[in-house]
Rosetta silent file (secondary structure, phi, psi, omega in degrees, C-alpha in Angstrom):
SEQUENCE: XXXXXXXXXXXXXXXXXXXXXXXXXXXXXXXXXXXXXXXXXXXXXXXXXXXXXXXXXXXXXXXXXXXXXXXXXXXXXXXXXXXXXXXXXXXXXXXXXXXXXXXXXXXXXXXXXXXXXXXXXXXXXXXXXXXXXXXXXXXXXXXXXXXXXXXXXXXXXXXXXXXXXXXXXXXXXXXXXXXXXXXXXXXXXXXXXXXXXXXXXXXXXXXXXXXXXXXXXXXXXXXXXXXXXXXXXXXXXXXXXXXXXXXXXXXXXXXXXXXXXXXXXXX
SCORE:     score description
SCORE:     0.000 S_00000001
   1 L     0.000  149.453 -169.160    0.000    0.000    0.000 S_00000001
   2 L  -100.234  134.744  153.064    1.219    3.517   -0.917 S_00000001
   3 L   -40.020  147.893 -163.447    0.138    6.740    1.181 S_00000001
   4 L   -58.864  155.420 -174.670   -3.120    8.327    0.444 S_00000001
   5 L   -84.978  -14.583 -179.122   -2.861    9.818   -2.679 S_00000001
   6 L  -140.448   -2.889  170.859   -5.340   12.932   -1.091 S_00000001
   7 L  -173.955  169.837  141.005   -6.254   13.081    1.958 S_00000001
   8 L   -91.003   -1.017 -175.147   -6.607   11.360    5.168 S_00000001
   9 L   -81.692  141.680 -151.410   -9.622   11.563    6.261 S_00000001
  10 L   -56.888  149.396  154.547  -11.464    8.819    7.308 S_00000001
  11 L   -42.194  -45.961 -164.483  -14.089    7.125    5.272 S_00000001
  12 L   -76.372   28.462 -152.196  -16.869    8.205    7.245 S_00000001
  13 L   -81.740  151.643  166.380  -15.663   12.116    6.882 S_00000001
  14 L  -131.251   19.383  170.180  -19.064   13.638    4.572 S_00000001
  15 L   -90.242  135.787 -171.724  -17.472   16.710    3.998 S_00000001
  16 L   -89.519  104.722 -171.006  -16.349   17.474    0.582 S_00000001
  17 L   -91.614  136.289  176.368  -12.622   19.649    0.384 S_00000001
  18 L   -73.357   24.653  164.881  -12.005   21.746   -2.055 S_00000001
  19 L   -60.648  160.262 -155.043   -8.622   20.623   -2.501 S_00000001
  20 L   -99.852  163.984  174.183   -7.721   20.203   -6.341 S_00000001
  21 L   -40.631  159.258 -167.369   -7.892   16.636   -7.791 S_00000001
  22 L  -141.566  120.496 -169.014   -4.699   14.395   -7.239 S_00000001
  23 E   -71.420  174.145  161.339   -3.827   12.279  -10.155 S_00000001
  24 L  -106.589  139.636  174.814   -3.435    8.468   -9.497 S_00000001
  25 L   -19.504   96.376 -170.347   -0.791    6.239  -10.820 S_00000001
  26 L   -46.426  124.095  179.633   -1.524    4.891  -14.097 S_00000001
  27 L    60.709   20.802  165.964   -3.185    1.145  -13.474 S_00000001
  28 L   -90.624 -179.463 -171.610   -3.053    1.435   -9.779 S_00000001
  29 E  -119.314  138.435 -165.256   -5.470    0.280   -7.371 S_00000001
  30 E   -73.488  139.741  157.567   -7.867    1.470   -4.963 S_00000001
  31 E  -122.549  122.403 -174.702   -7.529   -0.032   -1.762 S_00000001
  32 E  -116.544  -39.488  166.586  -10.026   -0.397    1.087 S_00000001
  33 E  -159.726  174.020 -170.976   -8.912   -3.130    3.557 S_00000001
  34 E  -105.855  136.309 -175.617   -7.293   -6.203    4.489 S_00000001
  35 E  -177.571  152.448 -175.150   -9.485   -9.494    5.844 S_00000001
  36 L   -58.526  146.093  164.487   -8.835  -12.998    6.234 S_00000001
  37 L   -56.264  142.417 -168.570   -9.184  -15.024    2.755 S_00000001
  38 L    51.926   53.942  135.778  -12.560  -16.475    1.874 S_00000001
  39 L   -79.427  138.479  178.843  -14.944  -13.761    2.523 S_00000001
  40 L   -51.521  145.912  137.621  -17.262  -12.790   -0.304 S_00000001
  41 L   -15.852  107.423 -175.329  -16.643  -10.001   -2.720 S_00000001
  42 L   -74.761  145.709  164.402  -18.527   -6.679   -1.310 S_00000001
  43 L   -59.135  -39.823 -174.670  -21.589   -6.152   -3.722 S_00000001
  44 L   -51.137  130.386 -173.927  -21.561   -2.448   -3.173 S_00000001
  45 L   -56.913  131.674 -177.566  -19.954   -0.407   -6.108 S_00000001
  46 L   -86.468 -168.036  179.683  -16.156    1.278   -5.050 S_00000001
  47 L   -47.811  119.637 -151.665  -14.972    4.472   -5.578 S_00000001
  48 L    58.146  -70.583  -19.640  -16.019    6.110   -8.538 S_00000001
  49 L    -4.296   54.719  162.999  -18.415    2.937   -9.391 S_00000001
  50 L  -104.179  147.256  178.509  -16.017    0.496  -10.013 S_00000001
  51 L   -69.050  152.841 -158.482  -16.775   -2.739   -8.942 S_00000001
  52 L  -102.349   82.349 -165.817  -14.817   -4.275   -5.909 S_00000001
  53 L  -124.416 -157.547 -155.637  -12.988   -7.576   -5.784 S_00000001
  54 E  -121.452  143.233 -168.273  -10.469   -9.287   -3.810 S_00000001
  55 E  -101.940  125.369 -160.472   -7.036   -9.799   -4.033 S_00000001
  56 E  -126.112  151.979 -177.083   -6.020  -13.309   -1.788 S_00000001
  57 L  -158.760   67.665 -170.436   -2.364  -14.394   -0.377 S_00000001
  58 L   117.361   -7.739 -165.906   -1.153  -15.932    2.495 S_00000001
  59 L    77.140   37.400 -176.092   -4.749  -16.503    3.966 S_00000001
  60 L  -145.032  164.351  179.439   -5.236  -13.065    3.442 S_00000001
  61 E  -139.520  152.106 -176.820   -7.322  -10.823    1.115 S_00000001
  62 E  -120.936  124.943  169.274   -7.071   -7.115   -0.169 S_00000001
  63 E   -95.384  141.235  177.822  -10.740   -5.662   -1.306 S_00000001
  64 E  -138.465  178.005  167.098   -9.302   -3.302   -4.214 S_00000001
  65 E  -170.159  162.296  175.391  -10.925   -1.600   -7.346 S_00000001
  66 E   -60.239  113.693 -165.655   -9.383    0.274  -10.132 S_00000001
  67 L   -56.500  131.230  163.682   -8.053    3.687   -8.888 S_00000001
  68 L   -91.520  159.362  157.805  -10.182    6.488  -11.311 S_00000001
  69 L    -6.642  -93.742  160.332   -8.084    8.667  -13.196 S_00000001
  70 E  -106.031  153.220 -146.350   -8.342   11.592  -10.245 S_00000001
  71 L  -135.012  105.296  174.979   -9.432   10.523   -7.283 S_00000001
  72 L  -113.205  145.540  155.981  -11.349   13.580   -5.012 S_00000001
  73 L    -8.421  -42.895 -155.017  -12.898   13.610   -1.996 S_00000001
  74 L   -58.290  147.579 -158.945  -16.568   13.621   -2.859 S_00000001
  75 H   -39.195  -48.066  172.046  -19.112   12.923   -0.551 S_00000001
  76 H   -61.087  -25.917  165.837  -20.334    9.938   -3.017 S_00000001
  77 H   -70.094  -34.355 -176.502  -16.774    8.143   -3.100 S_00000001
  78 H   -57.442  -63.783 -153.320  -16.597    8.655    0.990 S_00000001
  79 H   -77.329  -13.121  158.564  -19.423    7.488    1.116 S_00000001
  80 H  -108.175   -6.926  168.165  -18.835    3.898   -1.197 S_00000001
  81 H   -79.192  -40.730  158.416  -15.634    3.554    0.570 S_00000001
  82 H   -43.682  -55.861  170.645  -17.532    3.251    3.779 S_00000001
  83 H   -32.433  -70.398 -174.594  -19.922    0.756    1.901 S_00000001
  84 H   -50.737  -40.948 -162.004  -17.425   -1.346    0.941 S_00000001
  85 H   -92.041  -12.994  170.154  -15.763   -1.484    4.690 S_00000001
  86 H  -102.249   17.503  160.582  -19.119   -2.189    6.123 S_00000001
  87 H   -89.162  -16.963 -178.759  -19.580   -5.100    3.944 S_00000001
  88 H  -107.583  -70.159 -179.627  -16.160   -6.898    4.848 S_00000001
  89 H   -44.420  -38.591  158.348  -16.982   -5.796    8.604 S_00000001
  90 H   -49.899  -16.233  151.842  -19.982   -7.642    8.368 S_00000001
  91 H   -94.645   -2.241 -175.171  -18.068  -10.513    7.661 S_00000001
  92 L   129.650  153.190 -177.166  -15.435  -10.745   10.195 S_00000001
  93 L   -38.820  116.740  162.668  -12.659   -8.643   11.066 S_00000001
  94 E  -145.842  152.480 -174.280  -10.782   -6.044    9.035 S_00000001
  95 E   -88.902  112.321 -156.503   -8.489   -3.808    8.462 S_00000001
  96 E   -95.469  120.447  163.612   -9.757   -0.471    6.842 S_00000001
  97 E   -65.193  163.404  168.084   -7.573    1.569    5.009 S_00000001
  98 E   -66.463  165.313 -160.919   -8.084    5.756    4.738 S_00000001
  99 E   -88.804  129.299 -179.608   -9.807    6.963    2.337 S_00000001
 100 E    71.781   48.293 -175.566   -7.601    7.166   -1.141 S_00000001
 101 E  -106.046  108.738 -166.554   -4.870    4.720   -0.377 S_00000001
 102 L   -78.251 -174.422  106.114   -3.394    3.340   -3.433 S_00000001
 103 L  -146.070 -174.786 -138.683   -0.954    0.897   -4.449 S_00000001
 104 L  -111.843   -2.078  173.977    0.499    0.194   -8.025 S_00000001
 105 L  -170.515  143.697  179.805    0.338   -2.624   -9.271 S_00000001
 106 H   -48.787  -33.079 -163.604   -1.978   -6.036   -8.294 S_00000001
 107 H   -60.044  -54.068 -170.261    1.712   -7.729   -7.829 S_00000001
 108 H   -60.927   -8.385  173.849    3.190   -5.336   -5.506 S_00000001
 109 H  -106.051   -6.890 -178.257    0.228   -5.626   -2.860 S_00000001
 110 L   -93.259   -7.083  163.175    0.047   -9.386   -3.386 S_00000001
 111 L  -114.571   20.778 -172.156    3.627   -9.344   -2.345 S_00000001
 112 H  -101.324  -38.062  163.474    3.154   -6.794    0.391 S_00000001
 113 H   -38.736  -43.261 -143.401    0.337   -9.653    1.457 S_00000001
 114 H  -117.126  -48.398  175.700    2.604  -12.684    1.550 S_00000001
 115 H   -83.120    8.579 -175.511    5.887  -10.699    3.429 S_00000001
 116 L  -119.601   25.544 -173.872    3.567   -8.983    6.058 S_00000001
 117 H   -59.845  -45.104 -155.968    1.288  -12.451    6.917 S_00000001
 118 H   -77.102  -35.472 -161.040    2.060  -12.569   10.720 S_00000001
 119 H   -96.311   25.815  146.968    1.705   -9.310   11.662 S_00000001
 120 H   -96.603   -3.630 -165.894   -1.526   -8.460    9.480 S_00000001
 121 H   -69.177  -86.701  178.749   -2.741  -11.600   10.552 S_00000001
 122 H   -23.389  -26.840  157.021   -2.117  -10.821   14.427 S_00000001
 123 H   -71.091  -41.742  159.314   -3.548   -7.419   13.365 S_00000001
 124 H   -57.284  -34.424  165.937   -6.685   -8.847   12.545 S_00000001
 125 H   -38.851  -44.290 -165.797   -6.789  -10.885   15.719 S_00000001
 126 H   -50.275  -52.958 -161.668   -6.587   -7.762   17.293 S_00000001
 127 H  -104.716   -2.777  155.328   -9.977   -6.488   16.443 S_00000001
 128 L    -4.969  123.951  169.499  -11.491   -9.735   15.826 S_00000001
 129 L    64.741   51.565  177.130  -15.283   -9.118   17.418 S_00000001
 130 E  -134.107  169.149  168.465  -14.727   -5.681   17.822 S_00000001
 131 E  -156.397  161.732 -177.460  -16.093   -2.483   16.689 S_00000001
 132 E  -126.008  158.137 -160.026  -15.011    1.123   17.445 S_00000001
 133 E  -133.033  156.246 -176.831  -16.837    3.680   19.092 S_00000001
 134 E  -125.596   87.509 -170.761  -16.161    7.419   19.186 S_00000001
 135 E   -88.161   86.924 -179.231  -16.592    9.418   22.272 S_00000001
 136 E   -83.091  108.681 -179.824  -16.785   13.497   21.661 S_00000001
 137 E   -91.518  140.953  149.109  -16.915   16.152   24.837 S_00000001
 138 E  -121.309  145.471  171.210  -17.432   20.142   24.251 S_00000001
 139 E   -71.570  152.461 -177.279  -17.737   22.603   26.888 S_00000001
 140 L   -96.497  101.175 -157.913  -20.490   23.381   28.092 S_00000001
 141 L  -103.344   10.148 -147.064  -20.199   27.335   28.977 S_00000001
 142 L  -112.869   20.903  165.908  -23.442   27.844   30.715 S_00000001
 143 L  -109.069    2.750  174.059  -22.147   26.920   34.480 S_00000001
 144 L   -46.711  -84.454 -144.447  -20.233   29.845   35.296 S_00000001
 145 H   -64.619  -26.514  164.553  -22.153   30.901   37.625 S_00000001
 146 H   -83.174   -5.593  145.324  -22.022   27.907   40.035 S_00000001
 147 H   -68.998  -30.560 -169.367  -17.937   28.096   39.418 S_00000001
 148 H   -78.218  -28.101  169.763  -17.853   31.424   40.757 S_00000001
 149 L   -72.569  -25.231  175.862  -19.400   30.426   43.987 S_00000001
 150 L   -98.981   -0.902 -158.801  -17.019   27.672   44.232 S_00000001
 151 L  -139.085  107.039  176.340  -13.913   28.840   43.083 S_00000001
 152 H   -60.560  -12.982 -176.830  -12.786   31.549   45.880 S_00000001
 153 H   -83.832  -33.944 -169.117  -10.269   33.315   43.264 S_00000001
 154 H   -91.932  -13.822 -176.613  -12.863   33.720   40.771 S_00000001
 155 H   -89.835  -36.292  159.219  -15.515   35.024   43.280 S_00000001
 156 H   -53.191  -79.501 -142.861  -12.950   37.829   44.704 S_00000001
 157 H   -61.277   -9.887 -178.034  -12.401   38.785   41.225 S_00000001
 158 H   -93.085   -6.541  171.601  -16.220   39.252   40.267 S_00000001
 159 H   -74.033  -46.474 -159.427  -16.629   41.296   43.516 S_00000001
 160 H   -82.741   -5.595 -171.779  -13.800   43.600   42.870 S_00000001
 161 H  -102.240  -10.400 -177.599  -15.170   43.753   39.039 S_00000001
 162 H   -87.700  -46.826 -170.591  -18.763   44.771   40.345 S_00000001
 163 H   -55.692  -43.732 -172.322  -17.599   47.019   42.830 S_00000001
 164 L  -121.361   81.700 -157.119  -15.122   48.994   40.406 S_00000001
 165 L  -109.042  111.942  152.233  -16.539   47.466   36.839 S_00000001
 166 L  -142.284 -160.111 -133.933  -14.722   48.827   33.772 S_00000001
 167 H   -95.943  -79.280  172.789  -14.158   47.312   30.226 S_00000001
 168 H   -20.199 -103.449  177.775  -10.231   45.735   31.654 S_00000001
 169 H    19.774  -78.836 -167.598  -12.149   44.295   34.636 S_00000001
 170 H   -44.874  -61.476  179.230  -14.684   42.907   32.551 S_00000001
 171 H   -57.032  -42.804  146.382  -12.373   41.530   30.385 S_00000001
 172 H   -23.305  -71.237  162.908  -10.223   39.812   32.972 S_00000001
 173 H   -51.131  -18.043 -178.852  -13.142   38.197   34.644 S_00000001
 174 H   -92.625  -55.202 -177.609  -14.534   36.772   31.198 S_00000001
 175 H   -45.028  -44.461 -171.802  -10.988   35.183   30.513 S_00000001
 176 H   -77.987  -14.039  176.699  -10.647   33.698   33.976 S_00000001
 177 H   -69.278  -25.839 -166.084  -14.073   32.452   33.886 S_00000001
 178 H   -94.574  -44.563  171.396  -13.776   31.037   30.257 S_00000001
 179 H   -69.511  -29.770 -176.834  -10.591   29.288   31.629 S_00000001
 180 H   -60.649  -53.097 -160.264  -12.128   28.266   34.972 S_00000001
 181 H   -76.053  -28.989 -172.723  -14.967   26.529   32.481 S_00000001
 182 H   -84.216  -36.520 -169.465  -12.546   24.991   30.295 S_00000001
 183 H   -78.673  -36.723 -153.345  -10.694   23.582   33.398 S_00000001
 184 H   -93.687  -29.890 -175.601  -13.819   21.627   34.742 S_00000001
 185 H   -56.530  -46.088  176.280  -14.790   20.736   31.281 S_00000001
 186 H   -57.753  -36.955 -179.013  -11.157   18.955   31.045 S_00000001
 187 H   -93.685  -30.850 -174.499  -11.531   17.413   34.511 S_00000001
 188 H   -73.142  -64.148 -175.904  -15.264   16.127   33.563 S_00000001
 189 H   -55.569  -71.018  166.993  -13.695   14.287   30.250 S_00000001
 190 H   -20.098  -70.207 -143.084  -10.925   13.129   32.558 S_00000001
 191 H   -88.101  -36.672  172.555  -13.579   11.276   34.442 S_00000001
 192 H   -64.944  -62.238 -159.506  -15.335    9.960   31.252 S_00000001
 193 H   -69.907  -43.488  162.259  -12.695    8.301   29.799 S_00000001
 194 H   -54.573  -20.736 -157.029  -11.723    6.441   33.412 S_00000001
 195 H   -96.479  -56.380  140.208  -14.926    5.631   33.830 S_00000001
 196 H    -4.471  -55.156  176.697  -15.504    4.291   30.032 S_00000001
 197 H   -35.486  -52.016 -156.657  -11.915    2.604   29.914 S_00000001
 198 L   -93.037    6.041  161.567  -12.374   -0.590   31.548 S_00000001
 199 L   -99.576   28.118  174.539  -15.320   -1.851   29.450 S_00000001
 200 L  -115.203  163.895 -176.485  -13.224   -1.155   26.628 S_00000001
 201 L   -86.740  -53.875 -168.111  -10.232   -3.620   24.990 S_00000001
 202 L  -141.018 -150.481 -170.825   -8.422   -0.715   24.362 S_00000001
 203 L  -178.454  135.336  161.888   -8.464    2.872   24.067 S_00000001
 204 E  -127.933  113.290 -164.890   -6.952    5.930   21.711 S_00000001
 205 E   -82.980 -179.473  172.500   -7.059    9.357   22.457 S_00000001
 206 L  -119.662 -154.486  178.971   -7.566   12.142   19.147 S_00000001
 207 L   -79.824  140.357  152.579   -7.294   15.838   18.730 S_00000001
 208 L   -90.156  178.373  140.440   -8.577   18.579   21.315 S_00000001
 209 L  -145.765 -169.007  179.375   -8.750   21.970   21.148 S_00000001
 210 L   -58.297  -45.423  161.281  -10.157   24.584   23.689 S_00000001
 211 L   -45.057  -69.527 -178.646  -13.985   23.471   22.513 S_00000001
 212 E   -91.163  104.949  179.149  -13.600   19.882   22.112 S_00000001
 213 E  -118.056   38.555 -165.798  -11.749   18.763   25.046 S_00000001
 214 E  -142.918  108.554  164.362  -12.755   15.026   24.513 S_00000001
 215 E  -140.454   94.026 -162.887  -11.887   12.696   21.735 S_00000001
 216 E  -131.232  123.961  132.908  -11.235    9.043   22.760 S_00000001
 217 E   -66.197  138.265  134.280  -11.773    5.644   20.832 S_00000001
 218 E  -135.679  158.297 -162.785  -12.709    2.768   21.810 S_00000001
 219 E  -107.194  115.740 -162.610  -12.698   -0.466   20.999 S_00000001
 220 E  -111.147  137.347  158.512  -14.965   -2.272   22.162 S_00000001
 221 E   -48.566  162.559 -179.415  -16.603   -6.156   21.684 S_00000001
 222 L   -49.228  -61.029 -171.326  -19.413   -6.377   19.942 S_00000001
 223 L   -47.354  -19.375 -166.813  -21.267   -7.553   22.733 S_00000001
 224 L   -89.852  -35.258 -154.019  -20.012   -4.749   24.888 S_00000001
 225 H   -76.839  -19.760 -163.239  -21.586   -1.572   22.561 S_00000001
 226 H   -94.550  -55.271 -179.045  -25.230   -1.606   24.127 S_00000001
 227 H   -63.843  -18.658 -178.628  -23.718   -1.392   27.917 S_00000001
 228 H   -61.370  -39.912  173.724  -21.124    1.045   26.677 S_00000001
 229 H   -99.961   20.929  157.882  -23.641    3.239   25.547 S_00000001
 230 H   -78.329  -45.350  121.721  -25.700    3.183   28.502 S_00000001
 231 H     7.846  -69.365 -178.084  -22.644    4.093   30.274 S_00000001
 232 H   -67.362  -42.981 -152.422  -21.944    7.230   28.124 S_00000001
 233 H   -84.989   -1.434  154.853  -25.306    8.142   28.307 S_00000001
 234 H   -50.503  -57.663 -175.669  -25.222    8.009   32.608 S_00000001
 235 H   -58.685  -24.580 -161.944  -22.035   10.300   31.920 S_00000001
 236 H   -98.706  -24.949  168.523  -23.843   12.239   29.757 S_00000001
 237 H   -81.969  -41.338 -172.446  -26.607   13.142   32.509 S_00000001
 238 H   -75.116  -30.466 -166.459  -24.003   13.254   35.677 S_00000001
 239 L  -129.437   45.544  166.964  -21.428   15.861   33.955 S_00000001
 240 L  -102.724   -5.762  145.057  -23.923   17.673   31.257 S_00000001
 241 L   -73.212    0.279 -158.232  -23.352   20.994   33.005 S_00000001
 242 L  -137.927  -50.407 -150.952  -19.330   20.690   32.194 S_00000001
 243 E  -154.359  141.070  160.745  -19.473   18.590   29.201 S_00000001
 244 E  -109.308  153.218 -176.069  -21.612   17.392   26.415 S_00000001
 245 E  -122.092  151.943 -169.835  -21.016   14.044   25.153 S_00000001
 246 E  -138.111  156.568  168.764  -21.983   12.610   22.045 S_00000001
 247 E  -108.854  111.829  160.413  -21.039    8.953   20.435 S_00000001
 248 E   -96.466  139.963  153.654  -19.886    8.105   16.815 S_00000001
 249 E   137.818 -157.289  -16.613  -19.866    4.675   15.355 S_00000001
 250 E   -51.381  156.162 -149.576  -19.737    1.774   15.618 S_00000001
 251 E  -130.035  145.114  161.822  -16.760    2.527   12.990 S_00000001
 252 L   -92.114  134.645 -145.747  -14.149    0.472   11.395 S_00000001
 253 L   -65.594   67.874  168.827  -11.547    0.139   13.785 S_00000001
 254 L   -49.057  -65.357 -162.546   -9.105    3.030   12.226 S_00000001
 255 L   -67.821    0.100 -175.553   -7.591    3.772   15.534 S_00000001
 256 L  -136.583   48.661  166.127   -6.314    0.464   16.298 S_00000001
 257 L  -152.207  131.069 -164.488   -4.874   -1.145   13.435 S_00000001
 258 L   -94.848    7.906 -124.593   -1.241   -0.900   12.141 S_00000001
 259 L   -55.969  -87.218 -118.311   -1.394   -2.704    8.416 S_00000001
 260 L   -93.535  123.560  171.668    2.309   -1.572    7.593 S_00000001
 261 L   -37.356  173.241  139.127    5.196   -3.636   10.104 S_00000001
 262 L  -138.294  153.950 -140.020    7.488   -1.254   10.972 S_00000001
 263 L   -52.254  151.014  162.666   10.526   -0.857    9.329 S_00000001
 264 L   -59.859  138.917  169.861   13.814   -2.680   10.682 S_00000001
 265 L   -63.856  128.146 -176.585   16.002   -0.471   11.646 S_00000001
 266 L   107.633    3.863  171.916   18.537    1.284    9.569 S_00000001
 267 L   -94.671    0.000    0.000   15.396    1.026    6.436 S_00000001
């Protein structure tokens, strides 16, 4: 497999970027994941509407399709690369590639199959019964007022801003308050993710920022996603002054799968 030729974003991304077309290799191939040999074909149409079949090695399989010409973002290719990965997930464990991952020639991934066996196999193990779930926090800013009563630094400073209130003042107190909010929101996620962790196999965090101050996968058994999200949604009632939480998925398990070894050292 090659690096995407255009983006990284995940199949299930529905946003379209206006990034300019990226050509593709002449005769390479679309790649969507890796699964044990002798699972069906997916029916569902691939990227551009080429049809989707499987490349086998090793006790191993590649779902591929012919790479179009330029290969963009749009919401309808996102959106048949997902197809295709919930059609192999429906069959047993696999390993889903990003969206626009090429490689160049049927040989060269059929020998990328056959010198990588144990450790896609052992990758597949991994996630075997699994599915991934996607936990998202944002602050909540609308508790400030029950921080100020609790937090003796910020309740001096809203006295001394009432008493003597000009536009500095003001401005102080809305920073420390906006940080104060941001702090609990951060300690509330903190709390999620312990409390979430152990009915999960594993766990990955993603990107924050000052908004989102929650982004964790996990991968969870199957059997496990109906208590998980009972779970979240407890969490989502005990800490929905500090944080709201929302759940993506179940997903194909992007955060926890490695397909490419890594290199020996000195490659």
């Amino acid at each position: 497999m090659t690096a995407p030729a255009t983006t990284d974003s995940a199949a299930t991304d529905t946003a379209v970027s206006p990034d300019a077309p990226a050509p593709a290799p002449k005769a390479a191939l679309y790649v969507y994941g890796i699964a044990p040999a002798g699972i069906r074909a997916p029916r569902a149409p691939g990227v551009d509407g080429a049809p989707v079949r499987l490349l086998t090695e090793s006790g191993l399989c590649a779902a591929v399709s012919d790479a179009p010409p330029r290969l963009r973002p749009r919401r309808r290719d996102l959106l048949a690369h997902q197809a295709v990965l919930a059609e192999l997930a429906a069959q047993g464990p696999v390993l889903p590639m990003r969206f626009a991952v090429l490689s160049p020639r049927s040989d060269t991934l059929l020998s990328q199959l056959r010198s990588d066996t144990q450790h896609l196999t052992t990758q597949l193990e991994g996630v075997r019964g699994c599915v991934e779930l996607n936990v998202k926090g944002t602050v909540v800013p609308g508790h400030f007022a029950d921080l100020v009563r609790r937090d003796d630094r910020l309740r001096g400073l809203a006295l001394r801003t009432r008493r003597r209130p000009d536009y500095e003042a003001n401005v102080r107190l809305g920073e420390a308050i906006a940080l104060g909010v941001r702090r609990e929101a951060r300690r509330a996620a903190r709390e999620v993710v312990d409390r979430l962790a152990p009915l999960a196999v594993r766990t990955a965090g993603g990107t924050t920022d000052d908004e989102q101050v929650l982004s964790t996968s996990f991968l969870l058994r199957s059997a496990d996603e109906t208590r998980f999200r009972e779970a979240v949604a407890a969490l989502a009632r005990t800490c929905g002054d500090r944080l709201a939480l929302s759940v993506t998925g179940p997903l194909p398990c992007y955060s926890f799968v490695d397909p490419c070894p890594a290199s020996p050292a000195g490659r």
